[in-house]
Amino acid sequence: MKTIDQLIAELKLNPKQSATIKLYFENLVIELLESLKQDNVQNFEDTIDSIRRP
């Protein structure tokens, strides 16, 4: 798997393009992590609720 810097070098991007690509991937990773976090929170809440029910 390539790093973002390796991809940038391979594509011979200029500094402005490099910054744009890095920002895009950073935001994509943040969005993915937020989604995973919400899924985990919901799973915990569902589990806790199921245990509390008589």
PDB file of N, CA and C in Angstrom, residues 4-34:
ATOM      1  N   ILE A   4       0.433   8.491   1.086  1.00  0.00           N
ATOM      2  CA  ILE A   4      -0.026   9.657   0.327  1.00  0.00           C
ATOM      3  C   ILE A   4       1.166  10.352  -0.321  1.00  0.00           C
ATOM      4  N   ASP A   5       2.260  10.463   0.407  1.00  0.00           N
ATOM      5  CA  ASP A   5       3.453  11.118  -0.150  1.00  0.00           C
ATOM      6  C   ASP A   5       4.003  10.353  -1.355  1.00  0.00           C
ATOM      7  N   GLN A   6       3.966   9.024  -1.315  1.00  0.00           N
ATOM      8  CA  GLN A   6       4.425   8.232  -2.455  1.00  0.00           C
ATOM      9  C   GLN A   6       3.521   8.457  -3.665  1.00  0.00           C
ATOM     10  N   LEU A   7       2.231   8.524  -3.428  1.00  0.00           N
ATOM     11  CA  LEU A   7       1.278   8.766  -4.504  1.00  0.00           C
ATOM     12  C   LEU A   7       1.512  10.148  -5.116  1.00  0.00           C
ATOM     13  N   ILE A   8       1.716  11.135  -4.268  1.00  0.00           N
ATOM     14  CA  ILE A   8       1.977  12.502  -4.732  1.00  0.00           C
ATOM     15  C   ILE A   8       3.235  12.540  -5.594  1.00  0.00           C
ATOM     16  N   ALA A   9       4.287  11.878  -5.140  1.00  0.00           N
ATOM     17  CA  ALA A   9       5.534  11.842  -5.902  1.00  0.00           C
ATOM     18  C   ALA A   9       5.344  11.129  -7.238  1.00  0.00           C
ATOM     19  N   GLU A  10       4.621  10.022  -7.214  1.00  0.00           N
ATOM     20  CA  GLU A  10       4.385   9.254  -8.442  1.00  0.00           C
ATOM     21  C   GLU A  10       3.593  10.068  -9.464  1.00  0.00           C
ATOM     22  N   LEU A  11       2.628  10.832  -8.971  1.00  0.00           N
ATOM     23  CA  LEU A  11       1.807  11.646  -9.869  1.00  0.00           C
ATOM     24  C   LEU A  11       2.450  12.984 -10.219  1.00  0.00           C
ATOM     25  N   LYS A  12       3.595  13.265  -9.580  1.00  0.00           N
ATOM     26  CA  LYS A  12       4.343  14.498  -9.825  1.00  0.00           C
ATOM     27  C   LYS A  12       3.447  15.732  -9.635  1.00  0.00           C
ATOM     28  N   LEU A  13       2.762  15.761  -8.493  1.00  0.00           N
ATOM     29  CA  LEU A  13       1.871  16.873  -8.199  1.00  0.00           C
ATOM     30  C   LEU A  13       2.650  18.085  -7.699  1.00  0.00           C
ATOM     31  N   ASN A  14       2.138  19.255  -8.010  1.00  0.00           N
ATOM     32  CA  ASN A  14       2.774  20.473  -7.503  1.00  0.00           C
ATOM     33  C   ASN A  14       2.336  20.688  -6.054  1.00  0.00           C
ATOM     34  N   PRO A  15       2.975  21.638  -5.342  1.00  0.00           N
ATOM     35  CA  PRO A  15       2.652  21.834  -3.917  1.00  0.00           C
ATOM     36  C   PRO A  15       1.169  22.113  -3.642  1.00  0.00           C
ATOM     37  N   LYS A  16       0.525  22.899  -4.501  1.00  0.00           N
ATOM     38  CA  LYS A  16      -0.895  23.195  -4.290  1.00  0.00           C
ATOM     39  C   LYS A  16      -1.739  21.926  -4.452  1.00  0.00           C
ATOM     40  N   GLN A  17      -1.447  21.144  -5.471  1.00  0.00           N
ATOM     41  CA  GLN A  17      -2.171  19.884  -5.684  1.00  0.00           C
ATOM     42  C   GLN A  17      -1.906  18.918  -4.527  1.00  0.00           C
ATOM     43  N   SER A  18      -0.668  18.878  -4.061  1.00  0.00           N
ATOM     44  CA  SER A  18      -0.294  18.000  -2.945  1.00  0.00           C
ATOM     45  C   SER A  18      -1.093  18.352  -1.699  1.00  0.00           C
ATOM     46  N   ALA A  19      -1.171  19.643  -1.395  1.00  0.00           N
ATOM     47  CA  ALA A  19      -1.916  20.090  -0.216  1.00  0.00           C
ATOM     48  C   ALA A  19      -3.399  19.737  -0.345  1.00  0.00           C
ATOM     49  N   THR A  20      -3.949  19.897  -1.535  1.00  0.00           N
ATOM     50  CA  THR A  20      -5.365  19.583  -1.769  1.00  0.00           C
ATOM     51  C   THR A  20      -5.630  18.099  -1.578  1.00  0.00           C
ATOM     52  N   ILE A  21      -4.756  17.264  -2.121  1.00  0.00           N
ATOM     53  CA  ILE A  21      -4.917  15.805  -1.995  1.00  0.00           C
ATOM     54  C   ILE A  21      -4.796  15.387  -0.532  1.00  0.00           C
ATOM     55  N   LYS A  22      -3.814  15.935   0.185  1.00  0.00           N
ATOM     56  CA  LYS A  22      -3.641  15.586   1.596  1.00  0.00           C
ATOM     57  C   LYS A  22      -4.865  15.985   2.406  1.00  0.00           C
ATOM     58  N   LEU A  23      -5.372  17.174   2.170  1.00  0.00           N
ATOM     59  CA  LEU A  23      -6.564  17.644   2.881  1.00  0.00           C
ATOM     60  C   LEU A  23      -7.763  16.749   2.582  1.00  0.00           C
ATOM     61  N   TYR A  24      -7.914  16.367   1.328  1.00  0.00           N
ATOM     62  CA  TYR A  24      -9.012  15.482   0.933  1.00  0.00           C
ATOM     63  C   TYR A  24      -8.943  14.160   1.698  1.00  0.00           C
ATOM     64  N   PHE A  25      -7.777  13.539   1.711  1.00  0.00           N
ATOM     65  CA  PHE A  25      -7.635  12.251   2.392  1.00  0.00           C
ATOM     66  C   PHE A  25      -7.781  12.394   3.901  1.00  0.00           C
ATOM     67  N   GLU A  26      -7.260  13.471   4.471  1.00  0.00           N
ATOM     68  CA  GLU A  26      -7.428  13.697   5.912  1.00  0.00           C
ATOM     69  C   GLU A  26      -8.913  13.803   6.265  1.00  0.00           C
ATOM     70  N   ASN A  27      -9.648  14.562   5.471  1.00  0.00           N
ATOM     71  CA  ASN A  27     -11.084  14.702   5.724  1.00  0.00           C
ATOM     72  C   ASN A  27     -11.821  13.389   5.530  1.00  0.00           C
ATOM     73  N   LEU A  28     -11.401  12.615   4.547  1.00  0.00           N
ATOM     74  CA  LEU A  28     -12.012  11.310   4.305  1.00  0.00           C
ATOM     75  C   LEU A  28     -11.784  10.375   5.489  1.00  0.00           C
ATOM     76  N   VAL A  29     -10.574  10.362   6.021  1.00  0.00           N
ATOM     77  CA  VAL A  29     -10.251   9.521   7.177  1.00  0.00           C
ATOM     78  C   VAL A  29     -11.044   9.976   8.402  1.00  0.00           C
ATOM     79  N   ILE A  30     -11.137  11.283   8.605  1.00  0.00           N
ATOM     80  CA  ILE A  30     -11.909  11.803   9.735  1.00  0.00           C
ATOM     81  C   ILE A  30     -13.370  11.384   9.617  1.00  0.00           C
ATOM     82  N   GLU A  31     -13.931  11.498   8.425  1.00  0.00           N
ATOM     83  CA  GLU A  31     -15.328  11.101   8.210  1.00  0.00           C
ATOM     84  C   GLU A  31     -15.527   9.613   8.493  1.00  0.00           C
ATOM     85  N   LEU A  32     -14.595   8.803   8.041  1.00  0.00           N
ATOM     86  CA  LEU A  32     -14.673   7.362   8.282  1.00  0.00           C
ATOM     87  C   LEU A  32     -14.582   7.051   9.771  1.00  0.00           C
ATOM     88  N   LEU A  33     -13.652   7.690  10.471  1.00  0.00           N
ATOM     89  CA  LEU A  33     -13.505   7.457  11.903  1.00  0.00           C
ATOM     90  C   LEU A  33     -14.734   7.912  12.681  1.00  0.00           C
ATOM     91  N   GLU A  34     -15.313   9.042  12.297  1.00  0.00           N
ATOM     92  CA  GLU A  34     -16.535   9.521  12.950  1.00  0.00           C
ATOM     93  C   GLU A  34     -17.675   8.529  12.756  1.00  0.00           C
TER      94      GLU A  34
END
